[in-house]
PDB file of C-alpha atoms in Angstrom:
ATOM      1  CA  UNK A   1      76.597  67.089 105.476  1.00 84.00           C
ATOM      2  CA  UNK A   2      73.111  65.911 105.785  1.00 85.00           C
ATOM      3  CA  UNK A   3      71.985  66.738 102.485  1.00 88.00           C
ATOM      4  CA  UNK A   4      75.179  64.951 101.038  1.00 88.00           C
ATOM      5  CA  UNK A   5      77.891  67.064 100.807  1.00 89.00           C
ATOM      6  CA  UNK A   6      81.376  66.523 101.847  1.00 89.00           C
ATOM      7  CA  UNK A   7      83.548  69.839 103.098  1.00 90.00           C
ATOM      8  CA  UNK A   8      86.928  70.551 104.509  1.00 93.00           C
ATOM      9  CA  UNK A   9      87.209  73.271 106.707  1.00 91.00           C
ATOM     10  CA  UNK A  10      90.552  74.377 108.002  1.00 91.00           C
ATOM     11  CA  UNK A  11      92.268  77.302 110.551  1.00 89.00           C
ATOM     12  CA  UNK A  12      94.227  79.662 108.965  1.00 88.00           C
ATOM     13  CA  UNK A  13      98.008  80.174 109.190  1.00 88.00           C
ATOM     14  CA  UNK A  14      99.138  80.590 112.438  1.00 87.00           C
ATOM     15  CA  UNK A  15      95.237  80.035 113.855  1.00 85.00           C
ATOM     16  CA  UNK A  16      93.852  77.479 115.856  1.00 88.00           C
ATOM     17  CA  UNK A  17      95.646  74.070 115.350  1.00 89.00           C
ATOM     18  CA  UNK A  18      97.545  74.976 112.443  1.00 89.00           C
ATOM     19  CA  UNK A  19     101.124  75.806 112.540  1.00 90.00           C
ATOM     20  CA  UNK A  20     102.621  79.003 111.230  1.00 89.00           C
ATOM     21  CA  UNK A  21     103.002  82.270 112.790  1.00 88.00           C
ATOM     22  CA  UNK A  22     100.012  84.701 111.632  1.00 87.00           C
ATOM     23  CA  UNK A  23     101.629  88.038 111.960  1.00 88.00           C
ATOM     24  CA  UNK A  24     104.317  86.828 108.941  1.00 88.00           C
ATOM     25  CA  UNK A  25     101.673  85.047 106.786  1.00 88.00           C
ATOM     26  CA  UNK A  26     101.967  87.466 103.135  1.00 91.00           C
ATOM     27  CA  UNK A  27      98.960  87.319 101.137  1.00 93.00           C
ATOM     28  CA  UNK A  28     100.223  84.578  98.536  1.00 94.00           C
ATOM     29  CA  UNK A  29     100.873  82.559 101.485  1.00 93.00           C
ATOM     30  CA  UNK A  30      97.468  82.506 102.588  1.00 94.00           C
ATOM     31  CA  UNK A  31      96.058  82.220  98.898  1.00 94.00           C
ATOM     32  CA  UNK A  32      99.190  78.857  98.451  1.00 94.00           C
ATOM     33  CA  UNK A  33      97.122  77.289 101.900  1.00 94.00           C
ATOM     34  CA  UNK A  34      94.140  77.446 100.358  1.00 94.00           C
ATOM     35  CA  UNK A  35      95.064  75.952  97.736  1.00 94.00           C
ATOM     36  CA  UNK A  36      96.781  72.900  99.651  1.00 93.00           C
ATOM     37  CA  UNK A  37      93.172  72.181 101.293  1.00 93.00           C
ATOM     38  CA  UNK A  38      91.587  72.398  97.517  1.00 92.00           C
ATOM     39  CA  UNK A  39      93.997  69.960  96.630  1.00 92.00           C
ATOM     40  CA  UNK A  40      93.967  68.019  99.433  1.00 93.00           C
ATOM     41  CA  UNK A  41      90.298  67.805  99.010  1.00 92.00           C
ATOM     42  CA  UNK A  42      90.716  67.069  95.308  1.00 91.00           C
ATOM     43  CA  UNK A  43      92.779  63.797  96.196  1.00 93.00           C
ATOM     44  CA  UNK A  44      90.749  62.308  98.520  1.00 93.00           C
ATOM     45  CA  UNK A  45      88.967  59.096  96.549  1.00 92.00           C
ATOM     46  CA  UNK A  46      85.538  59.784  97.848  1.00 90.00           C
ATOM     47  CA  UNK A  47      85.509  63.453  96.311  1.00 91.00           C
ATOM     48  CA  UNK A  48      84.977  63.799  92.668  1.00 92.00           C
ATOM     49  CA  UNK A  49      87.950  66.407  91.854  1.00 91.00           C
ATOM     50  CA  UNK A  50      85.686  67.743  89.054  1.00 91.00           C
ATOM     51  CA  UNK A  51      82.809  69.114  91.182  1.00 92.00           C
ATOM     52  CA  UNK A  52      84.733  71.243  94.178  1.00 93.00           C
ATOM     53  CA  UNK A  53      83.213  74.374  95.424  1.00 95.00           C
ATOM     54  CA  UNK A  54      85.225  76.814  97.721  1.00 96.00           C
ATOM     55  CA  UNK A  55      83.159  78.938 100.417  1.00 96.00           C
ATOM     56  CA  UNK A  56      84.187  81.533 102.076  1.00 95.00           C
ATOM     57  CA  UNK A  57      83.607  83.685 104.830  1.00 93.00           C
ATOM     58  CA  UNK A  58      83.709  87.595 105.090  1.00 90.00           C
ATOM     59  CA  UNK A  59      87.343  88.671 104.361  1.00 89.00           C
ATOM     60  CA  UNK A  60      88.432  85.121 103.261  1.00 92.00           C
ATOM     61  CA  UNK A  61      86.732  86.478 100.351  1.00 95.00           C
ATOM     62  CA  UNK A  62      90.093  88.398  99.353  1.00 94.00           C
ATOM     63  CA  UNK A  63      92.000  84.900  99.565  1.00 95.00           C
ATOM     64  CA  UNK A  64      89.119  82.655  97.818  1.00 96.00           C
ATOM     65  CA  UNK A  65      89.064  84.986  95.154  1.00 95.00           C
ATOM     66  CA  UNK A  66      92.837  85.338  94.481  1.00 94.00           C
ATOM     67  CA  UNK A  67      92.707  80.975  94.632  1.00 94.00           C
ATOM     68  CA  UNK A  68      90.022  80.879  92.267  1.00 93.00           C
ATOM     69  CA  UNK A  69      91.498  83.522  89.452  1.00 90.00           C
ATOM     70  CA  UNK A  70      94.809  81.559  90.077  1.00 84.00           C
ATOM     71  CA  UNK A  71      93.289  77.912  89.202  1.00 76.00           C
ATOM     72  CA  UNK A  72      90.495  79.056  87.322  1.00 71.00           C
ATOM     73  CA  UNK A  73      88.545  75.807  86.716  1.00 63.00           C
ATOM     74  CA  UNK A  74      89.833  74.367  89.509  1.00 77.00           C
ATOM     75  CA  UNK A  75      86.431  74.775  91.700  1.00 90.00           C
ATOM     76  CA  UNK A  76      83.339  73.915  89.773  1.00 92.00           C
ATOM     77  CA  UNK A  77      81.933  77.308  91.698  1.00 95.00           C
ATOM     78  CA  UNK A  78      81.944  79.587  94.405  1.00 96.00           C
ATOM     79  CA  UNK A  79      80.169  80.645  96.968  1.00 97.00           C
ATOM     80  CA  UNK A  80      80.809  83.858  99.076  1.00 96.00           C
ATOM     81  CA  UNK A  81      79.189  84.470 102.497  1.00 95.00           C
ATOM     82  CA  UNK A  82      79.038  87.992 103.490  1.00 93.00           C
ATOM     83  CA  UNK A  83      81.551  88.440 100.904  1.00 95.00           C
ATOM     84  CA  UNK A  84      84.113  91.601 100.255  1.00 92.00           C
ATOM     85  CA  UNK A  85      83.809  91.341  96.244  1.00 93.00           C
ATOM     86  CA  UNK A  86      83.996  94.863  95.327  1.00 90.00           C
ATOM     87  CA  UNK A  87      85.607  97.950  96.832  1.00 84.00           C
ATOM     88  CA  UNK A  88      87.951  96.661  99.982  1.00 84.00           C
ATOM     89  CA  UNK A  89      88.554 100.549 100.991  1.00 84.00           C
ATOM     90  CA  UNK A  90      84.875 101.736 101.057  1.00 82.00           C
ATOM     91  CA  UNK A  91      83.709  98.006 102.690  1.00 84.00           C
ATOM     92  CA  UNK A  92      86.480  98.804 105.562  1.00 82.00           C
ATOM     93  CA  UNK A  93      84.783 102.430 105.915  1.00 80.00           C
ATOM     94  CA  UNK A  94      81.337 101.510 106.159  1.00 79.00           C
ATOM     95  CA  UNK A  95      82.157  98.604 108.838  1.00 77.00           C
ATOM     96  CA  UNK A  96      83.523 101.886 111.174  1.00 73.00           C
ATOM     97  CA  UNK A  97      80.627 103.697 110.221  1.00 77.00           C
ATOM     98  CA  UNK A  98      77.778 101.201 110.911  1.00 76.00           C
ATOM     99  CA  UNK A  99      79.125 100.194 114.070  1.00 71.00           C
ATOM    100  CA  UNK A 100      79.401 103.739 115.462  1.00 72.00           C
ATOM    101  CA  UNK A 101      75.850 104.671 113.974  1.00 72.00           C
ATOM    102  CA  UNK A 102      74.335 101.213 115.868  1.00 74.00           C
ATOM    103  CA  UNK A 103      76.229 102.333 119.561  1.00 71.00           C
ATOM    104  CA  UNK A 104      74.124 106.025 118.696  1.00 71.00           C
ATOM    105  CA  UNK A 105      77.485 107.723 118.605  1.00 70.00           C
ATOM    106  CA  UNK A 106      77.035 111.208 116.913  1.00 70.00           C
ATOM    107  CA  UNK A 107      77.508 112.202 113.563  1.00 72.00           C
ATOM    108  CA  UNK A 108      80.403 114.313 114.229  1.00 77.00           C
ATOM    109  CA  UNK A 109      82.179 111.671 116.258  1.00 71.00           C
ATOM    110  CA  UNK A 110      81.799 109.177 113.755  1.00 68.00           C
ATOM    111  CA  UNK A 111      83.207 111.334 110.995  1.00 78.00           C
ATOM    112  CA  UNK A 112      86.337 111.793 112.944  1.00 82.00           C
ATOM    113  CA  UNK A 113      86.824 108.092 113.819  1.00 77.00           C
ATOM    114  CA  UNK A 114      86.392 107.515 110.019  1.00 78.00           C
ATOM    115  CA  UNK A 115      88.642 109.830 109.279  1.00 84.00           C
ATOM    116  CA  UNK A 116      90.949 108.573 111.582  1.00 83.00           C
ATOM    117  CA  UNK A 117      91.146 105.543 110.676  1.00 83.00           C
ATOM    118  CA  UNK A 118      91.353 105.929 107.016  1.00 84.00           C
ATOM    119  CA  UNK A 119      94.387 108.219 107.357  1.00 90.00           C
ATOM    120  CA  UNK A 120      95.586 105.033 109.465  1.00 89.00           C
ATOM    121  CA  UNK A 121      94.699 102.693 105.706  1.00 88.00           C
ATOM    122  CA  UNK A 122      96.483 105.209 103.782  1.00 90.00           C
ATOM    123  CA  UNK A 123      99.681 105.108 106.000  1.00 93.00           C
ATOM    124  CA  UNK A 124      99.616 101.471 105.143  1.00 91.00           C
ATOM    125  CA  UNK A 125      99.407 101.627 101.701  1.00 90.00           C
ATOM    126  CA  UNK A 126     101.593 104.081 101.667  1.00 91.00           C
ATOM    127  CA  UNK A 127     104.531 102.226 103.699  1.00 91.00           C
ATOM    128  CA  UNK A 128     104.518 105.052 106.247  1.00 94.00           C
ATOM    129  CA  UNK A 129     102.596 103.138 108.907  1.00 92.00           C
ATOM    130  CA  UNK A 130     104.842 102.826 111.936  1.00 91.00           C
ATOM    131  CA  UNK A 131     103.431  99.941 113.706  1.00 92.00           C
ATOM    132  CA  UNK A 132     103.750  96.425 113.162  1.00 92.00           C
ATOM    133  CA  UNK A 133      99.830  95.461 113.684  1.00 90.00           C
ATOM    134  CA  UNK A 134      96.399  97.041 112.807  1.00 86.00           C
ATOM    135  CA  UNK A 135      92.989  95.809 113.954  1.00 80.00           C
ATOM    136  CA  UNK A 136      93.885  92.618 114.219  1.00 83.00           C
ATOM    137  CA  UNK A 137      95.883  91.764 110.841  1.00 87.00           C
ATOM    138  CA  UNK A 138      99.591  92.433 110.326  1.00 91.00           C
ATOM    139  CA  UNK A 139     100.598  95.926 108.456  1.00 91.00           C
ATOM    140  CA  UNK A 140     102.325  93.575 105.398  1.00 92.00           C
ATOM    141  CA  UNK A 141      99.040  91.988 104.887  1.00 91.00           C
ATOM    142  CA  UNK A 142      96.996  94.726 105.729  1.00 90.00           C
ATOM    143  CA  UNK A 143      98.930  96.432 102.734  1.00 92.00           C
ATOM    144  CA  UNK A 144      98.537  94.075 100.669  1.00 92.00           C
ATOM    145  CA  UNK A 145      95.166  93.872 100.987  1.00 91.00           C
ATOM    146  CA  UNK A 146      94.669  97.463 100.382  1.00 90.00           C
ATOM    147  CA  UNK A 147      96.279  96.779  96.669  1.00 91.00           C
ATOM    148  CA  UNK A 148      93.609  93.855  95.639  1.00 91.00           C
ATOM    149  CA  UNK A 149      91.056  94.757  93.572  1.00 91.00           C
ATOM    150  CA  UNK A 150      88.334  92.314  94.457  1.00 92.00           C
ATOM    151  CA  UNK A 151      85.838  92.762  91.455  1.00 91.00           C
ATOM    152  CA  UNK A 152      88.939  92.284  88.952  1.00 91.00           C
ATOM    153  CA  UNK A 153      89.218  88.860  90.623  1.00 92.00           C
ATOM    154  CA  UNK A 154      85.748  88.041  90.640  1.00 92.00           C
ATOM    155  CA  UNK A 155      86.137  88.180  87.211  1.00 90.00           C
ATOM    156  CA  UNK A 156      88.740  86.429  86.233  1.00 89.00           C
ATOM    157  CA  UNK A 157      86.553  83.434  87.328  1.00 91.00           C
ATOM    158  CA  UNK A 158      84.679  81.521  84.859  1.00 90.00           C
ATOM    159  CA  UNK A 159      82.364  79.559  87.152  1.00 92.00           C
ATOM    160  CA  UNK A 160      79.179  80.102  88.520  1.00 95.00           C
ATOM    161  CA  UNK A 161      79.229  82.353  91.783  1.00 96.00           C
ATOM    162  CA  UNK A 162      76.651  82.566  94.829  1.00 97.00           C
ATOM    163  CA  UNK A 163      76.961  85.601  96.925  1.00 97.00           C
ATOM    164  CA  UNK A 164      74.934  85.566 100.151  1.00 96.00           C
ATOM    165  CA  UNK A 165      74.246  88.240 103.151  1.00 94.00           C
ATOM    166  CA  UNK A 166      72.148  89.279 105.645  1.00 92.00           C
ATOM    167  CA  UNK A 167      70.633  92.100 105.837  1.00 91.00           C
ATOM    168  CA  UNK A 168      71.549  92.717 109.249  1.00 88.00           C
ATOM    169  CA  UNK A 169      75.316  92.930 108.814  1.00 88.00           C
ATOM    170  CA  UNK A 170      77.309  95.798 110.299  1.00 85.00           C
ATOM    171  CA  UNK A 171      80.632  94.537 108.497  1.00 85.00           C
ATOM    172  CA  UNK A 172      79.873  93.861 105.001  1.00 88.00           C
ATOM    173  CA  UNK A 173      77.802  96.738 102.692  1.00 88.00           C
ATOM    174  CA  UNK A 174      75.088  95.552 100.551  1.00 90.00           C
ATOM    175  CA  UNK A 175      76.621  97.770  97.498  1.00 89.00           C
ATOM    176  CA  UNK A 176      79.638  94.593  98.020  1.00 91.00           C
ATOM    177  CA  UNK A 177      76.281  92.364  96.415  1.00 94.00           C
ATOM    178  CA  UNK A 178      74.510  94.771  94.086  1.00 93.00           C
ATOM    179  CA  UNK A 179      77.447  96.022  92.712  1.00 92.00           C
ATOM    180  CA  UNK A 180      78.785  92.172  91.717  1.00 94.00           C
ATOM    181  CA  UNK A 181      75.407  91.068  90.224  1.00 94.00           C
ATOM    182  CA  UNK A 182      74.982  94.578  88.101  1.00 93.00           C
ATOM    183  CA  UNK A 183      78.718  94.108  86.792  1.00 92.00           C
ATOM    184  CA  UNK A 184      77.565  90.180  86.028  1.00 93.00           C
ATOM    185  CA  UNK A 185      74.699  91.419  84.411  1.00 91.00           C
ATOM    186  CA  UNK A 186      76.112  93.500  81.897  1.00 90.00           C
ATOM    187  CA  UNK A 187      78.911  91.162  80.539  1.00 90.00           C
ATOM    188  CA  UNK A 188      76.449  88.212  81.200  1.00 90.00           C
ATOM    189  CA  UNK A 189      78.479  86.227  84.219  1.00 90.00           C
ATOM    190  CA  UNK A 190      76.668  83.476  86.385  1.00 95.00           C
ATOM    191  CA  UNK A 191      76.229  84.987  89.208  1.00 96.00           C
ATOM    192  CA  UNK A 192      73.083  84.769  92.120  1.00 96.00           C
ATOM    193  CA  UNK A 193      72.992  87.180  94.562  1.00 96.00           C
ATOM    194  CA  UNK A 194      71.070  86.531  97.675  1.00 95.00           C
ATOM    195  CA  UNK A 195      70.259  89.033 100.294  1.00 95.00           C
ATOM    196  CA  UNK A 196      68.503  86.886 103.519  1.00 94.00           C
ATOM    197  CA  UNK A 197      65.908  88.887 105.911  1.00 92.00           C
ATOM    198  CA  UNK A 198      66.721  89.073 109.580  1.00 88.00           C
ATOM    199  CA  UNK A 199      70.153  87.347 109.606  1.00 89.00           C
ATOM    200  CA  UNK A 200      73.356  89.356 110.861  1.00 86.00           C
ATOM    201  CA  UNK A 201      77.487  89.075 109.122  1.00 88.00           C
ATOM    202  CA  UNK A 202      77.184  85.103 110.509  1.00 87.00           C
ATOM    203  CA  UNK A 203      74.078  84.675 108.784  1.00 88.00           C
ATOM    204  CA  UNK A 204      72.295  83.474 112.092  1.00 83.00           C
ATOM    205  CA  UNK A 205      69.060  85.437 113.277  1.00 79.00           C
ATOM    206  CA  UNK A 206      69.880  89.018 114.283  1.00 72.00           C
ATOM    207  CA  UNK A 207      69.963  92.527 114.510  1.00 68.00           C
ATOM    208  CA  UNK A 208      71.769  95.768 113.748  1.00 61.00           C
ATOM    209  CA  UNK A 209      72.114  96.676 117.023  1.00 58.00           C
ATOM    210  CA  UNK A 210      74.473  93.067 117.791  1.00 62.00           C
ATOM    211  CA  UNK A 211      77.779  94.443 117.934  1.00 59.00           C
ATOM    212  CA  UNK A 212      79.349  91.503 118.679  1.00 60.00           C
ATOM    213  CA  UNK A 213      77.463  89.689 116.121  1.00 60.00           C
ATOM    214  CA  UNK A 214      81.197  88.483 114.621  1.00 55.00           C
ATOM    215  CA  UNK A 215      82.317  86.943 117.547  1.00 56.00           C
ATOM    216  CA  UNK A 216      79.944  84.408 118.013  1.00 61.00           C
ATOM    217  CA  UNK A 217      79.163  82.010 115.057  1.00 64.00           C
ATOM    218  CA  UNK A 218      76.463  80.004 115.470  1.00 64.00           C
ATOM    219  CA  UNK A 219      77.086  76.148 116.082  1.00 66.00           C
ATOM    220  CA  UNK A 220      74.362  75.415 113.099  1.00 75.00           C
ATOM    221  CA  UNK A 221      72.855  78.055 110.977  1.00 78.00           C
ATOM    222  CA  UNK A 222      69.185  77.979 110.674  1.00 82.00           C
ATOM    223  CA  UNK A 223      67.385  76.266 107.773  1.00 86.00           C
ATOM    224  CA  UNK A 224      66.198  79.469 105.996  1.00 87.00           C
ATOM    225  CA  UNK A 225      70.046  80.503 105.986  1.00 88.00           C
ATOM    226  CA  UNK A 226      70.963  77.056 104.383  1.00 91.00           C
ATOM    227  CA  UNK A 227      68.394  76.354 102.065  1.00 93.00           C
ATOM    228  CA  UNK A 228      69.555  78.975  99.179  1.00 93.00           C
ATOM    229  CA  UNK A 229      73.193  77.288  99.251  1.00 94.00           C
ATOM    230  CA  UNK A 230      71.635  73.909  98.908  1.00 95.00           C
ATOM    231  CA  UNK A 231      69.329  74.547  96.385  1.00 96.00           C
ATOM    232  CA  UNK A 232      72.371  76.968  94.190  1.00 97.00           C
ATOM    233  CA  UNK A 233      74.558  73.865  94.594  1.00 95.00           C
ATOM    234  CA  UNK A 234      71.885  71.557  93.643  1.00 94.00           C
ATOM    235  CA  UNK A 235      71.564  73.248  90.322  1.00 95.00           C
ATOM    236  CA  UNK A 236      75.271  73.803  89.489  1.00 94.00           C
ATOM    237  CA  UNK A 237      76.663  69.986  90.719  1.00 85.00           C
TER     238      UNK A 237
END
């Protein structure tokens, strides 16, 4: 806001103030809200429709990704913070493992748990997952997750894409960046990616070793986490 920028920010189904009940939100529900705040956004008179970015946020990835290969030059760009944009299977896997290896848990331990739980992600994709809810998300969604394919998304967009992380973060892999800007490379997409020294999955100033680094988002991110999205939108308004 202080360098200019307008930006509307809103709780998912189900959420915080909005209405809706979470735990029955499908995918293409979630991807049809999004696109009711881009087009709420787009009819307000003091936004110029034409130059609309959408940012997301670790797994809102999955949603701005599927609303941006839907409406194609509907957002001038896109910019993904701690973004899943590649494999969704292997990201899931390496936030179990990461967070096991930064408690000190053995080896052994944290093979099991991995294994564990991805016999749990196959169940789901499989439709043989007996309970209703898993880590937080509903089984429907969870499956229908599990059948995106992120990168195919990514590029279906035509616009000009910022990817950013920290190089702190326990919940999103750096492969989800270096495997997006090698793919860009070779078939000659727009697209920056931005690894930032120090800063944790919120992109405020930590460490591996903050487990609960998701659960508290800083009330303003510092300046050296906010000057590479100013300066990217700068040069694609």
């Amino acid at each position: 806001a202080k360098a200019g920028y307008a930006s509307l920010r809103y709780d998912p189904r189900g959420r915080g103030g909005s209405d809706g009940n979470m735990w029955k939100a499908s995918f293409d529900e979630l991807v049809e809200d999004a696109e009711a705040a881009r087009a709420a956004l787009a009819a307000n008179k003091a936004v110029d429709p034409s130059r609309i970015f959408v940012l997301s946020h670790g797994a809102g990835s999955t949603v701005a990704l599927a609303l941006l290969a839907r409406t194609g030059k509907g957002a001038r760009g896109y910019i993904g913070l701690a973004p899943l944009v590649t494999n969704l299977r292997s990201a899931l896997t390496n936030r179990y493992t990461a967070h096991l290896a930064a408690t000190q848990f053995t080896s052994g331990y944290g093979s099991r748990q991995v294994t564990y739980d991805g016999a749990i992600l196959d169940s789901i994709k499989k439709g043989t997952y007996r309970k209703a809810r898993f880590d937080g998300l509903s089984a429907t969604l969870w499956k229908q997750l599990l059948t995106l394919s992120p990168d195919t998304l990514l590029g279906a967009y035509p616009g000009p894409v910022l990817l950013v992380r920290g190089d702190q973060d326990l919940q999103v892999p750096a492969d989800q960046l270096t495997r997006a800007a090698a793919a860009a490379q070779k078939s000659g997409r727009d697209l920056t990616a931005v690894t930032l020294t120090g800063k944790s999955f919120t992109l405020a100033a930590g460490k591996t070793s903050d487990l609960w680094e998701d659960a508290f988002f800083p009330y303003e991110l510092p300046t050296n986490a906010v000057t590479p999205l100013l300066t990217w939108l700068k040069a694609n308004k």
